[in-house]
mmCIF file of C-alpha atoms in Angstrom:
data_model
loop_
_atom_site.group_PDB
_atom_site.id
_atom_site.type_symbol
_atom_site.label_atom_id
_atom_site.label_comp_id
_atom_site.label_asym_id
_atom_site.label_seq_id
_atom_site.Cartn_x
_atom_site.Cartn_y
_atom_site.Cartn_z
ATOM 1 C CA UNK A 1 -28.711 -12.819 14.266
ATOM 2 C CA UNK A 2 -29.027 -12.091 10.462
ATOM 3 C CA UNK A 3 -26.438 -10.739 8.429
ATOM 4 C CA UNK A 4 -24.650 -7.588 9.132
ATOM 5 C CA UNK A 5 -25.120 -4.452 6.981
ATOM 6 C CA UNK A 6 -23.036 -2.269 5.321
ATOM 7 C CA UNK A 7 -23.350 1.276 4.081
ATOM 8 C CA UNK A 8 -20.460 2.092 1.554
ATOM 9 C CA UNK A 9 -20.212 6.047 0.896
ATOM 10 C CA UNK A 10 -18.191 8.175 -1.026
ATOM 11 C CA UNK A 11 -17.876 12.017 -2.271
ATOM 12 C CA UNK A 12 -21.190 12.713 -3.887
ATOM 13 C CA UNK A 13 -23.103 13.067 -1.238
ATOM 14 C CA UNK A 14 -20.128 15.390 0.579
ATOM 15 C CA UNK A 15 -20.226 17.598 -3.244
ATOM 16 C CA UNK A 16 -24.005 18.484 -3.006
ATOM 17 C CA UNK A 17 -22.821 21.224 -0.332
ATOM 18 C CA UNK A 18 -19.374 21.380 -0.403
ATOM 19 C CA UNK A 19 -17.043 24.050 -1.869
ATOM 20 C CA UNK A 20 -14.130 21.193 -2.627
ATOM 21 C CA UNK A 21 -13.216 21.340 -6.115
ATOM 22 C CA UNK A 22 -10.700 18.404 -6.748
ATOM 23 C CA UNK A 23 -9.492 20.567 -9.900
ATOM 24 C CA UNK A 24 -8.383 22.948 -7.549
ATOM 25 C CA UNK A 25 -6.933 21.095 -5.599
ATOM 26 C CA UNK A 26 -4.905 19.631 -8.520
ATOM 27 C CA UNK A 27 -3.840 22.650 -9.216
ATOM 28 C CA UNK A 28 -2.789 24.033 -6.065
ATOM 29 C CA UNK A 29 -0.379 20.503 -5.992
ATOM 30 C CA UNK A 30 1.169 20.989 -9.214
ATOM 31 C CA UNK A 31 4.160 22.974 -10.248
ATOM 32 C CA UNK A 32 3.620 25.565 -12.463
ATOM 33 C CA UNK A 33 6.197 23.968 -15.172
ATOM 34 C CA UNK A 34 4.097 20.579 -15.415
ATOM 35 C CA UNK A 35 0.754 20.273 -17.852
ATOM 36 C CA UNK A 36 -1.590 17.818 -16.332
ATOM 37 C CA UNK A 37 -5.234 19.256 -17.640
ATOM 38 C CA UNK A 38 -6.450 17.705 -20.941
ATOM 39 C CA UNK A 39 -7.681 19.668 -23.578
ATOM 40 C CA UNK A 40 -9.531 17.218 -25.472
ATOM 41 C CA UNK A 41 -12.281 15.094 -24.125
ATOM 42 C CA UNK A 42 -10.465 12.716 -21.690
ATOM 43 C CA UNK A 43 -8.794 13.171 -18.683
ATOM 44 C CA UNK A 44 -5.987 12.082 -16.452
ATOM 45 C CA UNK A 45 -7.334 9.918 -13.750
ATOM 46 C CA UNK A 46 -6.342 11.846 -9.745
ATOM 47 C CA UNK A 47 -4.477 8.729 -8.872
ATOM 48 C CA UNK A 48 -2.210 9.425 -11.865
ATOM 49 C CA UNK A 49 -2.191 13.076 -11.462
ATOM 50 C CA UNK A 50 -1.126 12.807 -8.160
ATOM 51 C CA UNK A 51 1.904 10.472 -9.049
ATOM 52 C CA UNK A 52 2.943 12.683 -12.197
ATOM 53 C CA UNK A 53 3.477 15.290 -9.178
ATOM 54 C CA UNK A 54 5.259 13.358 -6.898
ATOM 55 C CA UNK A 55 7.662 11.824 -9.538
ATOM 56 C CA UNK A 56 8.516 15.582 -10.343
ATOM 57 C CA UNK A 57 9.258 16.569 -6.860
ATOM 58 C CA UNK A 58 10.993 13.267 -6.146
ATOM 59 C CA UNK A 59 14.738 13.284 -6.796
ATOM 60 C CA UNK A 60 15.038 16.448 -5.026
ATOM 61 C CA UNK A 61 12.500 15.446 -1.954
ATOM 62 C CA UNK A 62 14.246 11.704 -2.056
ATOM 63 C CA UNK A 63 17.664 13.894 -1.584
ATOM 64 C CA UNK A 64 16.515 15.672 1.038
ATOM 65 C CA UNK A 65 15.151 12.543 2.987
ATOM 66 C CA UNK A 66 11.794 13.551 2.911
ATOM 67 C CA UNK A 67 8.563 11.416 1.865
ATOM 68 C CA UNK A 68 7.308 13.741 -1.244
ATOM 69 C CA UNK A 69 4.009 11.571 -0.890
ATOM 70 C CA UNK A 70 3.491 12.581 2.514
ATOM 71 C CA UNK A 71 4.735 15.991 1.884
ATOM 72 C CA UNK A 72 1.934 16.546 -0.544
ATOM 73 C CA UNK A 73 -0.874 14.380 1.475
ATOM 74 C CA UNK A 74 -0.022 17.332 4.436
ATOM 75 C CA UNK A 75 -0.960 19.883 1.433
ATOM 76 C CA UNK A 76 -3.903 18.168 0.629
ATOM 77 C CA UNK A 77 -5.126 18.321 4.276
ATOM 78 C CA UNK A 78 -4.471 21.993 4.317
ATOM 79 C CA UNK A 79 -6.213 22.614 1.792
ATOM 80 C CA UNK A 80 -9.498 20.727 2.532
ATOM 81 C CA UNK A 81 -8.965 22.090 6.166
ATOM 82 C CA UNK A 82 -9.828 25.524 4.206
ATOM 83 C CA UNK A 83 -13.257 24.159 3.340
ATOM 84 C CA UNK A 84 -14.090 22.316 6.211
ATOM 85 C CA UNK A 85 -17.340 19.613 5.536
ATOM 86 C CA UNK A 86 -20.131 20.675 7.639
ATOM 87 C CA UNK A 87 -23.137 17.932 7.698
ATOM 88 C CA UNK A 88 -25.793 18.067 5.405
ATOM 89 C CA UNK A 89 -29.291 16.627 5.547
ATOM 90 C CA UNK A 90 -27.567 13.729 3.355
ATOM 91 C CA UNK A 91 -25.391 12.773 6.273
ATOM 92 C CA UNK A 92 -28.027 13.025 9.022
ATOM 93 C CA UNK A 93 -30.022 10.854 7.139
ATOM 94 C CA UNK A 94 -27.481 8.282 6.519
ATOM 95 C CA UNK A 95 -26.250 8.470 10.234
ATOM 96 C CA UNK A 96 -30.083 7.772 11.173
ATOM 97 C CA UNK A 97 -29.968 4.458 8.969
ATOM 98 C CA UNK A 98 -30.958 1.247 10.361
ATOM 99 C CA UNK A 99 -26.696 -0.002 9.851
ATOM 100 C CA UNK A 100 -24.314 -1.979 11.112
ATOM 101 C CA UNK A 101 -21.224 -0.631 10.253
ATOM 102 C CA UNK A 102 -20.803 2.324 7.135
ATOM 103 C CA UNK A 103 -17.781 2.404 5.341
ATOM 104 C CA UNK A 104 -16.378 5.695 3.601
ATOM 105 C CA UNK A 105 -14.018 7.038 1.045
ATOM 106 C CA UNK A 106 -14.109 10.622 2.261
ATOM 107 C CA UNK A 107 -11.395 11.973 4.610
ATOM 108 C CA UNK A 108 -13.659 14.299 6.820
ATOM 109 C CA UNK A 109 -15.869 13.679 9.488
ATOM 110 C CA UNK A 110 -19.449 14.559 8.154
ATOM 111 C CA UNK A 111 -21.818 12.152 8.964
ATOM 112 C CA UNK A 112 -19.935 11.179 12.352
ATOM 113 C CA UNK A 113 -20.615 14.447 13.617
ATOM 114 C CA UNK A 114 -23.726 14.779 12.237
ATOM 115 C CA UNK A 115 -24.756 12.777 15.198
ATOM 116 C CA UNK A 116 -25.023 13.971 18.583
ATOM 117 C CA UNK A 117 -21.939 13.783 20.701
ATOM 118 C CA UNK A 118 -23.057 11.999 23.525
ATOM 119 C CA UNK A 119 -23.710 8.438 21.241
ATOM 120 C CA UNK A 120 -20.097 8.232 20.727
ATOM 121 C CA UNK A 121 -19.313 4.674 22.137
ATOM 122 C CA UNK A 122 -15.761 5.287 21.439
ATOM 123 C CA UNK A 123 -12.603 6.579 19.083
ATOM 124 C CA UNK A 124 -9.874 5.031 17.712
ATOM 125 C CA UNK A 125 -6.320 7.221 18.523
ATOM 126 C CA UNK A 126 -4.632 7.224 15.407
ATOM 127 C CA UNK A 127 -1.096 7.266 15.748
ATOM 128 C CA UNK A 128 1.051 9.817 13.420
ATOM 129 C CA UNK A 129 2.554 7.615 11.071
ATOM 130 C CA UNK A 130 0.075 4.990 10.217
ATOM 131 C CA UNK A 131 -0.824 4.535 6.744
ATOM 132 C CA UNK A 132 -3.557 1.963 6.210
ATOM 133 C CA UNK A 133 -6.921 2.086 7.877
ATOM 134 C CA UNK A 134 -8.306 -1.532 7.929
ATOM 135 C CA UNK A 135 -10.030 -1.238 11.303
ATOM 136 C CA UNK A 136 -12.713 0.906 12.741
ATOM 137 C CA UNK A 137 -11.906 4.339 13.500
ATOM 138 C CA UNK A 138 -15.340 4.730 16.194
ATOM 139 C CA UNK A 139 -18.387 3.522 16.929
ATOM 140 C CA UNK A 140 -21.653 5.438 17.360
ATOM 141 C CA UNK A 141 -25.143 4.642 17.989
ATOM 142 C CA UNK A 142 -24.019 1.159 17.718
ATOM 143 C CA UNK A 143 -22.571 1.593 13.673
ATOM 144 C CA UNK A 144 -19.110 1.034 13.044
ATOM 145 C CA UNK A 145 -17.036 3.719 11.191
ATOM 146 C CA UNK A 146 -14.590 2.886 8.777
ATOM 147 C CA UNK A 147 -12.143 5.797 6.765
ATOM 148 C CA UNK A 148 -11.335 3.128 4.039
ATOM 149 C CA UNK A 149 -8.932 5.648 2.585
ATOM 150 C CA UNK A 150 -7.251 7.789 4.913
ATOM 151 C CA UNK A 151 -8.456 10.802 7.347
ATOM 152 C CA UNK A 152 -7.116 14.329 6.191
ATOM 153 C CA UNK A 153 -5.814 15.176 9.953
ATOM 154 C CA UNK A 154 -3.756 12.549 9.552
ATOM 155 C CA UNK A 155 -2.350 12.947 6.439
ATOM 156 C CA UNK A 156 -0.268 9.843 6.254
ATOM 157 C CA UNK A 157 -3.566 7.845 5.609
ATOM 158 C CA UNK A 158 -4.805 9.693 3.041
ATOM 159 C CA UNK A 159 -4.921 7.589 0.112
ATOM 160 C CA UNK A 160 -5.048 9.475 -2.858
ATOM 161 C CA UNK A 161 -2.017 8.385 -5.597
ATOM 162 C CA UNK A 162 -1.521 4.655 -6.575
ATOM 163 C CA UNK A 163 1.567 3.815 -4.421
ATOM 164 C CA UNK A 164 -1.168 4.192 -1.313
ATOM 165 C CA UNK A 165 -4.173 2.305 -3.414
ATOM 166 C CA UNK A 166 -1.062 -0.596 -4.259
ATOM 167 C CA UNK A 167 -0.161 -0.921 -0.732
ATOM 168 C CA UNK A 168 -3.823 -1.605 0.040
ATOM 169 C CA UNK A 169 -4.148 -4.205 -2.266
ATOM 170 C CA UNK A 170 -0.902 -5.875 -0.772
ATOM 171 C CA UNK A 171 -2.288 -5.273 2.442
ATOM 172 C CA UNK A 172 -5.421 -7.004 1.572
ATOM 173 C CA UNK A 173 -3.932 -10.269 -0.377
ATOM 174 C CA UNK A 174 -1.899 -10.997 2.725
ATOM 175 C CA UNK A 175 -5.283 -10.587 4.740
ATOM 176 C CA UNK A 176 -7.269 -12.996 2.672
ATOM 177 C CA UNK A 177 -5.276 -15.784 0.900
ATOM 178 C CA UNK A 178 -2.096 -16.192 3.569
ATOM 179 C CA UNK A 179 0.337 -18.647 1.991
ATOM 180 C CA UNK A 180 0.954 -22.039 3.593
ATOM 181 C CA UNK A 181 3.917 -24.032 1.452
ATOM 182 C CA UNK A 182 4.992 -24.148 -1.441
ATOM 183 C CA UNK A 183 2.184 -26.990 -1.968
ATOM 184 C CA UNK A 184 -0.812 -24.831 -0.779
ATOM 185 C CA UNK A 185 -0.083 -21.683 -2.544
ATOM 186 C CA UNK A 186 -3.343 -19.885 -0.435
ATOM 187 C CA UNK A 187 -5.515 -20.294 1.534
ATOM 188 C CA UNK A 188 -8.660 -19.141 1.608
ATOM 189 C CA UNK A 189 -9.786 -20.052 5.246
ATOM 190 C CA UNK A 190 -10.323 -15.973 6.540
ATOM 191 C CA UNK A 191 -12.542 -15.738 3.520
ATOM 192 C CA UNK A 192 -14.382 -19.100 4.789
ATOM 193 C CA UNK A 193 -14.691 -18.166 8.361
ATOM 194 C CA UNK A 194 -16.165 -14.558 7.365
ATOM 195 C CA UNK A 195 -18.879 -16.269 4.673
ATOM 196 C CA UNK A 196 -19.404 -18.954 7.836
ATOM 197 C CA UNK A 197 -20.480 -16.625 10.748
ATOM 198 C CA UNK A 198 -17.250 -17.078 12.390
ATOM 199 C CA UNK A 199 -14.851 -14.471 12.362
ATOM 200 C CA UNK A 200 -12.843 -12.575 14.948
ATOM 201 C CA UNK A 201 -14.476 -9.386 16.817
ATOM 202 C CA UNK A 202 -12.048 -7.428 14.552
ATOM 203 C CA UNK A 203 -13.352 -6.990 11.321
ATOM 204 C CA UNK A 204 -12.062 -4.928 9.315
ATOM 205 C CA UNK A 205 -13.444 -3.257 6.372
ATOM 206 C CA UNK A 206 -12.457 -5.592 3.467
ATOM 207 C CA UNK A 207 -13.964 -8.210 5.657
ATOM 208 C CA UNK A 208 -17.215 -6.484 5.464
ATOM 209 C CA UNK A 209 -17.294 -7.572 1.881
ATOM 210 C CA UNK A 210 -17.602 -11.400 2.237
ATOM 211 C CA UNK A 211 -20.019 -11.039 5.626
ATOM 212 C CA UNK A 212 -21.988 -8.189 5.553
ATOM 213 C CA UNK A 213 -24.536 -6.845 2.691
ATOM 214 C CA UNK A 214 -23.115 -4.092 1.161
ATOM 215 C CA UNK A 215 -25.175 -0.822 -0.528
ATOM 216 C CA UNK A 216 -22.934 1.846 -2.098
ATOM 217 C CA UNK A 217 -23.756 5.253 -2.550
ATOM 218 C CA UNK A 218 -22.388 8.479 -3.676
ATOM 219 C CA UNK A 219 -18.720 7.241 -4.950
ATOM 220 C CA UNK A 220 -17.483 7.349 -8.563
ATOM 221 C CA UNK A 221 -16.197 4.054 -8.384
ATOM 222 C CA UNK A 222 -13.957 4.827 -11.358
ATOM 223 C CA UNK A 223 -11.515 2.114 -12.848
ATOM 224 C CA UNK A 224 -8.381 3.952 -11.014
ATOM 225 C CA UNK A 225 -9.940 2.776 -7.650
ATOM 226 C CA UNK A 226 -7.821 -0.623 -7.880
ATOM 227 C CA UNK A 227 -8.219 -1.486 -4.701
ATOM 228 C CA UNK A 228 -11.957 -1.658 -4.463
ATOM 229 C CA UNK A 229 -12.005 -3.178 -7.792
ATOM 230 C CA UNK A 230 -9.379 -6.026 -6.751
ATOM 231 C CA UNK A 231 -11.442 -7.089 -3.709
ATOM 232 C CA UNK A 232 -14.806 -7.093 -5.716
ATOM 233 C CA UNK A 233 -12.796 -9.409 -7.823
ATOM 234 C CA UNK A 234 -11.894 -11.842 -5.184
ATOM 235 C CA UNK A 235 -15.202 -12.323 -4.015
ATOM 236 C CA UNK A 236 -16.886 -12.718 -7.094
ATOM 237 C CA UNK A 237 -13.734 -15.506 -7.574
ATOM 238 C CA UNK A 238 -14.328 -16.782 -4.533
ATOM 239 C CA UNK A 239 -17.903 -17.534 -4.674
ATOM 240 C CA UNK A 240 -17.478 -19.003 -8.274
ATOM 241 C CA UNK A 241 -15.159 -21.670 -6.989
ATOM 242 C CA UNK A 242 -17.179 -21.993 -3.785
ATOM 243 C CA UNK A 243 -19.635 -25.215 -3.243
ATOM 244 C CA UNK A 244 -23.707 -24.756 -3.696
ATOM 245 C CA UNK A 245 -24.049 -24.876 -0.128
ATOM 246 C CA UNK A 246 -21.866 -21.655 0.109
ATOM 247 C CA UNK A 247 -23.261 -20.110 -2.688
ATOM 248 C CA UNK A 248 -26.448 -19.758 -1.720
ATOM 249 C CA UNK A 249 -25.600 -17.750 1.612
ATOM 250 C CA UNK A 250 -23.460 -15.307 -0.922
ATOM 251 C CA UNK A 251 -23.874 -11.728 0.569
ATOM 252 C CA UNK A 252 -25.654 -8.858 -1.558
ATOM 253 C CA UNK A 253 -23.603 -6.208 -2.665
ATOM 254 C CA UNK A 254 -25.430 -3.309 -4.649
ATOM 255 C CA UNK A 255 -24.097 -0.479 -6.139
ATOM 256 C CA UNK A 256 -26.054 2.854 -7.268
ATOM 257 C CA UNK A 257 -25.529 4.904 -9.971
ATOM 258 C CA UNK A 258 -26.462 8.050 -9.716
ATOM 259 C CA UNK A 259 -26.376 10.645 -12.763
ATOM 260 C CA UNK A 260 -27.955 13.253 -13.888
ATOM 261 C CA UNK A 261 -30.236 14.100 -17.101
ATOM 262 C CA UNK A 262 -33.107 16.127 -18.269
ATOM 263 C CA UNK A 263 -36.837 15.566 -17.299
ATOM 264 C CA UNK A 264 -38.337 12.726 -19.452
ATOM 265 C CA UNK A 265 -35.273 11.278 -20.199
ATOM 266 C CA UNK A 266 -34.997 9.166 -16.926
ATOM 267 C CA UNK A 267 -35.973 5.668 -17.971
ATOM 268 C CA UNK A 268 -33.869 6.311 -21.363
ATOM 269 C CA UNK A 269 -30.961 7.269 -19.570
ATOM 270 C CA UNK A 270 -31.164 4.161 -17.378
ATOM 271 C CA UNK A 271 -31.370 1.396 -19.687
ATOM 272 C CA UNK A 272 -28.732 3.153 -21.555
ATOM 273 C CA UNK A 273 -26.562 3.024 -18.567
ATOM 274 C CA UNK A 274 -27.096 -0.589 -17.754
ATOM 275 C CA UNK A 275 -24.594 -0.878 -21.086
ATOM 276 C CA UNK A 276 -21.972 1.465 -19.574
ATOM 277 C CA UNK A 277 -18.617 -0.376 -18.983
ATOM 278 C CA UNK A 278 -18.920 0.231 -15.648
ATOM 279 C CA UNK A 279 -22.281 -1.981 -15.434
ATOM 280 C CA UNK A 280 -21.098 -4.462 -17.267
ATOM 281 C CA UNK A 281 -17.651 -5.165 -14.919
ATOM 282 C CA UNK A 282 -20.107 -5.193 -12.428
ATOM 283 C CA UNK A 283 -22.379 -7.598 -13.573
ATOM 284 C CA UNK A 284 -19.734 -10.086 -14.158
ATOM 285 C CA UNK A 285 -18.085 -9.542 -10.728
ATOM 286 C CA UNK A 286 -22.104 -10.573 -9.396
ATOM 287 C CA UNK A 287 -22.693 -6.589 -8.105
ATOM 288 C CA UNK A 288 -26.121 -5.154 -8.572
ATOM 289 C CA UNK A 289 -25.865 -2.408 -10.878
ATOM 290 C CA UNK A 290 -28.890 0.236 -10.022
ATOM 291 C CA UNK A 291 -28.531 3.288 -12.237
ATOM 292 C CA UNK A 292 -30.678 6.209 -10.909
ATOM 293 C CA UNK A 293 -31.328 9.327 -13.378
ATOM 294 C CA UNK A 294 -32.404 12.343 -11.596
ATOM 295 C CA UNK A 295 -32.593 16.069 -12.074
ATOM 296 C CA UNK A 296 -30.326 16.491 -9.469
ATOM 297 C CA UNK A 297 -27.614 14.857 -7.433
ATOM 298 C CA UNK A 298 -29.440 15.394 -4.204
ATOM 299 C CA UNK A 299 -32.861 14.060 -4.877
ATOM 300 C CA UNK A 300 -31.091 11.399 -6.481
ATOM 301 C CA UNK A 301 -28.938 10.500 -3.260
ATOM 302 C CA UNK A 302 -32.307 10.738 -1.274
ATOM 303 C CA UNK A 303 -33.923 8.391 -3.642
ATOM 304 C CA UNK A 304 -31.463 5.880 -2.881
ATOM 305 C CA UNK A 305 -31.374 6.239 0.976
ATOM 306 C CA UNK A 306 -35.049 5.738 0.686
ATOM 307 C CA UNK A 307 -34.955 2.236 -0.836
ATOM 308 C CA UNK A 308 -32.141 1.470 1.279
ATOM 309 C CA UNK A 309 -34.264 2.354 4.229
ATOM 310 C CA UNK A 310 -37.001 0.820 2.926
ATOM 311 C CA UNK A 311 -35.031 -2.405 2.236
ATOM 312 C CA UNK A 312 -33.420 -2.706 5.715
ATOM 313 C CA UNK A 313 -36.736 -2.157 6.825
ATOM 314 C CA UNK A 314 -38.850 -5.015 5.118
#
C-alpha cells in the first residue's frame, strides 16, 4: 500500500459561486461605534478583526456569563445559513478525485453533498459543545472528511478569531511532541510512527501532514493562519533533524497559488510570484510553491485539479 493522499481545500473554490462576502460579514459582527476597515492600502487580518469585536463586547458578555466568542460564532452561522453553499462543478470534481482523505477550511458541506447520498459510509455526531475538530467528521466513497476549522451548524467549532487558531496549536503540540521528564523534554515518537507506516486507525488531520501527500487548493493561506503555519513548521523541523534513511521517505506537500492577471502576462506574473513572501516561507519550510496565473479563478482551480488528477493518476 503506497502512501495515502491528501486533498487540502479552502474558500476559493466555495467564492467562484457563492454570494459570501466576508466584508459583510465583518460588518454585520461589528458595533456600529468600532472602526475596523482600513482606508489606506492594508488591512486588518479576520482573525484580528474578529478579536477587536469580541474584546469590545467582553466585559459586559464576561458579566453576564456568557462566551462572547461563541455568541458571535452563532452569528456567524446565521449569517452564512442566509447564503447557503450549494455544490458547484468545482466540488463535484474534487469529490470525484482519486483521494484518500480531503481536508477543508470551509464550514459548509459542499463537496460532501455534492456526492450522492447513498456513498455515505458514515457521520460523525458532533456533540454541542465541542470545539476542536481533529478527527474525521464522515467518510464517503471511501475519502475521509475532515472540517479542520469548525462546521457553521455547530458554531462552537468554528474557528475564526485567534483564541480558537491558539487552542489548535496547543492542541496540536500536545499531539506531537508529548513530554516525558524533565530530561526528555519531547518526544517525537507520534511523529515517527506516522513517517513509519505505523500509526493508529485514528488519524487525525494534523497527522495527515507527516503520512500522507498533501496538495492544497483554493485557501489563502495568509500569515494569520498560525496554526497551519506552526505545523508546516514542525515538519519541515522534523525532517531536518531526521536521519537520511527518514529523509528520503519525506512526504510531498504542494501548495497552489492561484491568482489572477491579464492575458499575456501569465508566465510574468508567475516568476514574479515565486519571490512573494509567501513562496519564499514556503520554500524554506520544504513546500512546493506552484503559482498559477489565470484569467479567472475558476479555470484556474480546474487547472489545478487537472494536474492533481493527472498526478494521482501516473
Amino acid at each position: 500500500m503506497g502512501r495515502r493522499t491528501t486533498l487540502l481545500v479552502g474558500n476559493g473554490l466555495n467564492l467562484v459561486s457563492s454570494d459570501v462576502s466576508w466584508t459583510e460579514l465583518i460588518r454585520s459582527l461589528c458595533p456600529p461605534s468600532l472602526e475596523l476597515e482600513s482606508r489606506g492600502n492594508d488591512s486588518v487580518p479576520l482573525p484580528i478583526q474578529f478579536e477587536v469585536i469580541a474584546a469590545r463586547g467582553g466585559y459586559e458578555s464576561w458579566a453576564s456569563g456568557k462566551d462572547q466568542y461563541l455568541e458571535l460564532k452563532k452569528k456567524v452561522r446565521d449569517y452564512l445559513a442566509r447564503y447557503e453553499q450549494a455544490p458547484n462543478s468545482l466540488h463535484e470534481r474534487v469529490g470525484k478525485l482519486p483521494i484518500d482523505c480531503l481536508v477543508t477550511t470551509n464550514y459548509d458541506y459542499a463537496i460532501e453533498s455534492s456526492l450522492p447520498a447513498a456513498s455515505e459510509s458514515y457521520k460523525r455526531e458532533l456533540k454541542a459543545g465541542t470545539k476542536y475538530l481533529f478527527e474525521s467528521t464522515s467518510c464517503r466513497n471511501g475519502v475521509d472528511f475532515y472540517h479542520a476549522h469548525g462546521v457553521q451548524d455547530v458554531p462552537s467549532t468554528i474557528c475564526i478569531g485567534y483564541e480558537h487558531y491558539l487552542g489548535y496549536v496547543q492542541k496540536m503540540r500536545s499531539h506531537f511532541l508529548n513530554k516525558a521528564d524533565e530530561d526528555h523534554p519531547s518526544s517525537t515518537e507520534v511523529i515517527d510512527n506516522l513517517v513509519k507506516g505505523k500509526a493508529s486507525d485514528s488519524i487525525t488531520w494534523p497527522d495527515l501532514f507527516f503520512c500522507s501527500d498533501v496538495y492544497i487548493v483554493g485557501l489563502g493561506l495568509g500569515f494569520s493562519e498560525i496554526d497551519l503555519w506552526w505545523l508546516l513548521t514542525l515538519r519541515a523541523a522534523y525532517f531536518s533533524e531526521a536521519e537520511d534513511i527518514v529523509k528520503a521517505s519525506a512526504n510531498r506537500i504542494v501548495y497552489y497559488d492561484v491568482f489572477k492577471c491579464d492575458a499575456g502576462d501569465e508566465l510574468a506574473r508567475e516568476r514574479e510570484a515565486k519571490h512573494s513572501a509567501k513562496a519564499i516561507a514556503l520554500d524554506g519550510l520544504h513546500v512546493e510553491y506552484a503559482p498559477i496565473a489565470v484569467r479567472s479563478y475558476s479555470d484556474g482551480y480546474h487547472k489545478v485539479l487537472n494536474e492533481v488528477e493527472n498526478t494521482l493518476q501516473s
